């Protein structure tokens, strides 16, 4: 019985730790899963006009599938640059915590 409880505790602990990776952007901290969703939204096919790239970050804020933790960032001045930095975060490296902006491993 003690073995079963120990194994169950370890599984729960591993699940909690796997969701604990945070990506730091200025004063904000976002979960790695939310950053992945943001990157998918930004990587959706855009128009090829380079002048419209800045506008595409604003359109991300109006997207209903954007995780709610990004809403305060959308309201900040300089959100475009923050989204650009978050879009360039290498999530594969974050998963092994080898990137300075990723914490919580």
XYZ file of N, CA, C and O in Angstrom:
420
model
N 0.819 -1.188 0.000
C 0.000 0.000 0.000
C 0.865 1.255 0.000
O 0.563 2.224 -0.676
N 1.943 1.224 0.787
C 2.839 2.372 0.845
C 3.511 2.599 -0.507
O 3.732 3.738 -0.907
N 3.815 1.517 -1.192
C 4.445 1.623 -2.508
C 3.500 2.293 -3.506
O 3.925 3.156 -4.273
N 2.251 1.917 -3.473
C 1.272 2.502 -4.389
C 1.119 3.998 -4.124
O 1.087 4.805 -5.052
N 1.060 4.363 -2.850
C 0.952 5.781 -2.499
C 2.204 6.551 -2.920
O 2.112 7.682 -3.402
N 3.347 5.946 -2.753
C 4.596 6.601 -3.145
C 4.656 6.822 -4.650
O 5.043 7.893 -5.123
N 4.266 5.811 -5.407
C 4.266 5.921 -6.861
C 3.262 6.985 -7.303
O 3.542 7.806 -8.177
N 2.089 6.995 -6.694
C 1.070 7.991 -7.047
C 1.566 9.400 -6.735
O 1.368 10.333 -7.523
N 2.226 9.561 -5.607
C 2.780 10.866 -5.238
C 3.839 11.314 -6.240
O 3.875 12.485 -6.648
N 4.701 10.410 -6.663
C 5.737 10.745 -7.640
C 5.133 11.132 -8.992
O 5.608 12.062 -9.652
N 4.094 10.443 -9.397
C 3.441 10.766 -10.675
C 2.810 12.160 -10.602
O 2.950 12.959 -11.527
N 2.144 12.464 -9.509
C 1.543 13.792 -9.346
C 2.632 14.858 -9.319
O 2.496 15.916 -9.944
N 3.726 14.591 -8.627
C 4.830 15.558 -8.556
C 5.429 15.795 -9.938
O 5.737 16.944 -10.301
N 5.603 14.761 -10.725
C 6.141 14.914 -12.075
C 5.201 15.730 -12.958
O 5.654 16.558 -13.758
N 3.913 15.517 -12.822
C 2.947 16.291 -13.611
C 3.013 17.766 -13.246
O 2.967 18.634 -14.115
N 3.133 18.057 -11.973
C 3.204 19.453 -11.536
C 4.491 20.116 -11.996
O 4.492 21.274 -12.415
N 5.594 19.396 -11.944
C 6.875 19.946 -12.351
C 6.912 20.171 -13.857
O 7.466 21.163 -14.335
N 6.308 19.296 -14.618
C 6.341 19.438 -16.070
C 5.578 20.673 -16.534
O 5.861 21.238 -17.580
N 4.590 21.121 -15.757
C 3.835 22.318 -16.104
C 4.433 23.568 -15.486
O 3.923 24.661 -15.678
N 5.527 23.445 -14.766
C 6.075 24.561 -14.011
C 7.036 25.429 -14.812
O 7.474 26.446 -14.320
N 7.383 25.067 -16.026
C 8.325 25.855 -16.802
C 7.653 27.168 -17.188
O 6.575 27.185 -17.760
N 8.292 28.259 -16.833
C 7.778 29.596 -17.092
C 8.728 30.341 -18.008
O 9.940 30.174 -17.923
N 8.181 31.167 -18.876
C 8.978 32.009 -19.768
C 8.805 33.438 -19.287
O 7.688 33.939 -19.188
N 9.918 34.073 -18.978
C 9.920 35.432 -18.444
C 10.063 36.433 -19.580
O 10.949 36.318 -20.417
N 9.183 37.426 -19.610
C 9.262 38.517 -20.586
C 8.990 39.807 -19.837
O 7.847 40.121 -19.498
N 10.048 40.530 -19.533
C 9.904 41.764 -18.760
C 9.356 41.442 -17.382
O 9.879 40.595 -16.670
N 8.273 42.114 -17.017
C 7.641 41.881 -15.717
C 6.629 40.748 -15.756
O 6.032 40.428 -14.742
N 6.434 40.174 -16.906
C 5.429 39.130 -17.081
C 6.088 37.750 -17.098
O 7.224 37.591 -17.508
N 5.306 36.756 -16.680
C 5.751 35.374 -16.707
C 4.619 34.541 -17.306
O 3.465 34.662 -16.884
N 4.970 33.709 -18.277
C 3.966 32.920 -18.991
C 4.357 31.457 -18.965
O 5.534 31.116 -18.995
N 3.359 30.579 -18.959
C 3.652 29.151 -18.998
C 4.172 28.786 -20.385
O 3.846 29.440 -21.381
N 4.981 27.766 -20.433
C 5.562 27.325 -21.692
C 4.477 26.888 -22.673
O 4.564 27.159 -23.872
N 3.425 26.260 -22.171
C 2.328 25.834 -23.046
C 1.636 27.035 -23.684
O 1.280 26.997 -24.861
N 1.471 28.104 -22.923
C 0.844 29.310 -23.475
C 1.724 29.955 -24.530
O 1.226 30.462 -25.537
N 3.035 29.927 -24.320
C 3.959 30.483 -25.315
C 3.902 29.662 -26.597
O 3.941 30.212 -27.698
N 3.743 28.349 -26.471
C 3.600 27.503 -27.661
C 2.339 27.871 -28.443
O 2.364 27.944 -29.672
N 1.238 28.114 -27.737
C -0.008 28.515 -28.396
C 0.186 29.861 -29.090
O -0.242 30.052 -30.237
N 0.850 30.793 -28.417
C 1.121 32.103 -29.010
C 1.948 31.968 -30.278
O 1.660 32.599 -31.301
N 2.964 31.129 -30.237
C 3.805 30.929 -31.416
C 3.011 30.339 -32.571
O 3.212 30.712 -33.725
N 2.084 29.444 -32.284
C 1.241 28.884 -33.346
C 0.338 29.953 -33.947
O 0.127 29.983 -35.155
N -0.181 30.852 -33.101
C -1.027 31.932 -33.608
C -0.235 32.895 -34.484
O -0.726 33.351 -35.512
N 0.984 33.186 -34.082
C 1.810 34.121 -34.840
C 2.299 33.484 -36.125
O 2.418 34.155 -37.155
N 2.545 32.181 -36.106
C 3.068 31.494 -37.284
C 2.000 31.172 -38.325
O 2.323 30.652 -39.389
N 0.755 31.464 -38.025
C -0.288 31.229 -39.017
C 0.023 32.064 -40.249
O 0.615 33.136 -40.140
N -0.352 31.584 -41.415
C -0.021 32.308 -42.652
C -0.482 33.762 -42.599
O -1.617 34.058 -42.295
N 0.463 34.640 -42.843
C 0.216 36.074 -42.857
C 0.422 36.585 -44.270
O 0.919 35.884 -45.133
N 0.070 37.816 -44.476
C 0.358 38.424 -45.765
C 1.865 38.625 -45.870
O 2.570 38.723 -44.863
N 2.369 38.697 -47.063
C 3.812 38.785 -47.275
C 4.334 40.218 -47.208
O 5.512 40.438 -47.364
N 3.477 41.194 -46.996
C 3.904 42.579 -46.928
C 4.627 42.821 -45.604
O 4.035 42.693 -44.535
N 5.915 43.197 -45.619
C 6.658 43.388 -44.371
C 6.121 44.531 -43.518
O 6.333 44.548 -42.311
N 5.403 45.478 -44.114
C 4.840 46.576 -43.327
C 3.689 46.110 -42.449
O 3.339 46.772 -41.482
N 3.103 44.972 -42.771
C 1.962 44.473 -42.012
C 2.367 43.518 -40.894
O 1.504 43.054 -40.146
N 3.653 43.236 -40.756
C 4.093 42.314 -39.707
C 3.750 42.872 -38.332
O 3.276 42.165 -37.457
N 3.977 44.168 -38.124
C 3.656 44.784 -36.840
C 2.166 44.648 -36.547
O 1.759 44.408 -35.426
N 1.329 44.788 -37.538
C -0.109 44.664 -37.372
C -0.495 43.246 -36.980
O -1.453 43.041 -36.249
N 0.240 42.253 -37.440
C -0.118 40.874 -37.138
C -0.036 40.587 -35.642
O -0.801 39.783 -35.126
N 0.874 41.248 -34.931
C 0.948 41.050 -33.487
C -0.284 41.623 -32.800
O -0.771 41.072 -31.832
N -0.801 42.732 -33.304
C -2.029 43.290 -32.740
C -3.216 42.377 -33.018
O -4.111 42.257 -32.199
N -3.223 41.740 -34.169
C -4.322 40.835 -34.487
C -4.310 39.609 -33.583
O -5.353 39.000 -33.349
N -3.149 39.248 -33.070
C -3.057 38.130 -32.131
C -3.849 38.450 -30.870
O -4.532 37.600 -30.324
N -3.788 39.697 -30.420
C -4.514 40.090 -29.203
C -6.024 39.972 -29.378
O -6.741 39.755 -28.412
N -6.508 40.124 -30.580
C -7.955 40.024 -30.803
C -8.400 38.597 -31.112
O -9.596 38.340 -31.261
N -7.457 37.678 -31.186
C -7.785 36.289 -31.481
C -8.413 35.638 -30.245
O -7.828 35.671 -29.159
N -9.579 35.027 -30.358
C -10.236 34.425 -29.190
C -9.503 33.212 -28.623
O -9.754 32.827 -27.480
N -8.595 32.608 -29.383
C -7.870 31.438 -28.863
C -6.586 31.825 -28.130
O -5.884 30.940 -27.650
N -6.311 33.125 -28.030
C -5.129 33.577 -27.288
C -5.329 33.268 -25.807
O -6.387 33.587 -25.247
N -4.352 32.620 -25.161
C -4.484 32.343 -23.724
C -4.696 33.637 -22.932
O -4.100 34.671 -23.238
N -5.535 33.575 -21.924
C -5.911 34.754 -21.144
C -4.735 35.413 -20.433
O -4.786 36.598 -20.137
N -3.671 34.665 -20.173
C -2.549 35.271 -19.469
C -1.802 36.300 -20.315
O -0.998 37.065 -19.794
N -2.080 36.363 -21.619
C -1.455 37.370 -22.482
C -2.257 38.669 -22.568
O -1.765 39.646 -23.115
N -3.476 38.685 -22.064
C -4.319 39.874 -22.157
C -3.664 41.089 -21.508
O -3.646 42.173 -22.101
N -3.076 40.983 -20.304
C -2.406 42.162 -19.734
C -1.246 42.655 -20.605
O -1.009 43.862 -20.704
N -0.559 41.753 -21.260
C 0.542 42.148 -22.148
C 0.002 42.895 -23.362
O 0.614 43.855 -23.827
N -1.156 42.480 -23.862
C -1.769 43.165 -25.008
C -2.061 44.621 -24.691
O -2.039 45.472 -25.577
N -2.335 44.912 -23.442
C -2.694 46.270 -23.042
C -1.472 47.138 -22.741
O -1.619 48.332 -22.485
N -0.298 46.555 -22.747
C 0.921 47.291 -22.430
C 1.496 47.980 -23.655
O 1.361 47.490 -24.780
N 2.176 49.082 -23.419
C 2.911 49.740 -24.488
C 4.133 48.874 -24.794
O 4.768 48.352 -23.896
N 4.445 48.699 -26.043
C 5.576 47.866 -26.429
C 5.244 46.394 -26.519
O 6.132 45.546 -26.529
N 3.959 46.071 -26.573
C 3.539 44.667 -26.645
C 4.051 44.000 -27.917
O 4.351 42.807 -27.921
N 4.183 44.782 -28.985
C 4.647 44.217 -30.259
C 6.034 43.609 -30.106
O 6.286 42.499 -30.569
N 6.919 44.331 -29.442
C 8.276 43.808 -29.240
C 8.272 42.592 -28.306
O 9.016 41.647 -28.513
N 7.423 42.636 -27.304
C 7.324 41.485 -26.391
C 6.834 40.250 -27.124
O 7.364 39.154 -26.941
N 5.827 40.422 -27.975
C 5.332 39.287 -28.756
C 6.395 38.784 -29.722
O 6.522 37.578 -29.934
N 7.167 39.681 -30.292
C 8.239 39.262 -31.199
C 9.270 38.426 -30.450
O 9.757 37.412 -30.962
N 9.617 38.857 -29.234
C 10.588 38.081 -28.444
C 10.008 36.735 -28.031
O 10.693 35.713 -28.068
N 8.739 36.718 -27.614
C 8.113 35.455 -27.222
C 7.972 34.506 -28.408
O 8.089 33.295 -28.260
N 7.747 35.062 -29.583
C 7.625 34.226 -30.776
C 8.953 33.580 -31.145
O 8.980 32.538 -31.792
N 10.052 34.192 -30.715
C 11.367 33.655 -31.069
C 11.972 32.780 -29.973
O 13.101 32.302 -30.119
N 11.241 32.553 -28.877
C 11.746 31.696 -27.801
C 11.826 30.267 -28.307
O 10.837 29.714 -28.804
N 12.999 29.642 -28.203
C 13.123 28.242 -28.650
C 12.509 27.299 -27.613
O 13.133 26.973 -26.615
N 11.273 26.864 -27.842
C 10.567 26.056 -26.850
C 11.225 24.702 -26.620
O 11.128 24.148 -25.528
N 11.895 24.170 -27.612
C 12.589 22.891 -27.410
C 13.687 23.035 -26.367
O 13.886 22.153 -25.542
N 14.385 24.150 -26.409
C 15.456 24.392 -25.435
C 14.858 24.712 -24.069
O 15.417 24.355 -23.038
N 13.699 25.382 -24.051
C 13.028 25.674 -22.779
C 12.632 24.397 -22.064
O 12.645 24.339 -20.841
N 12.235 23.401 -22.821
C 11.786 22.163 -22.197
C 12.910 21.466 -21.436
O 12.644 20.696 -20.523
N 14.158 21.761 -21.789
C 15.284 21.206 -21.025
C 15.954 22.290 -20.197
O 17.009 22.090 -19.638
N 15.314 23.483 -20.150
C 15.754 24.608 -19.309
C 17.170 25.049 -19.621
O 17.970 25.313 -18.733
N 17.498 25.172 -20.889
C 18.823 25.647 -21.278
C 18.760 27.061 -21.856
O 19.718 27.530 -22.426
N 17.634 27.745 -21.678
C 17.459 29.096 -22.202
C 17.233 30.026 -21.021
O 16.489 29.718 -20.113
N 17.889 31.174 -21.034
C 17.882 32.076 -19.877
C 16.488 32.581 -19.509
O 16.212 32.812 -18.341
N 15.596 32.747 -20.465
C 14.264 33.282 -20.172
C 13.334 32.230 -19.568
O 12.262 32.565 -19.094
N 13.732 30.971 -19.560
C 12.887 29.897 -19.063
C 13.324 29.504 -17.655
O 14.502 29.272 -17.408
N 12.368 29.436 -16.741
C 12.674 29.058 -15.376
C 11.667 28.021 -14.903
O 10.627 27.825 -15.510
N 11.966 27.394 -13.778
C 11.013 26.496 -13.146
C 11.320 25.027 -13.304
O 10.462 24.201 -13.089
N 12.522 24.686 -13.691
C 12.849 23.268 -13.872
C 13.303 22.647 -12.573
O 13.902 23.250 -11.758
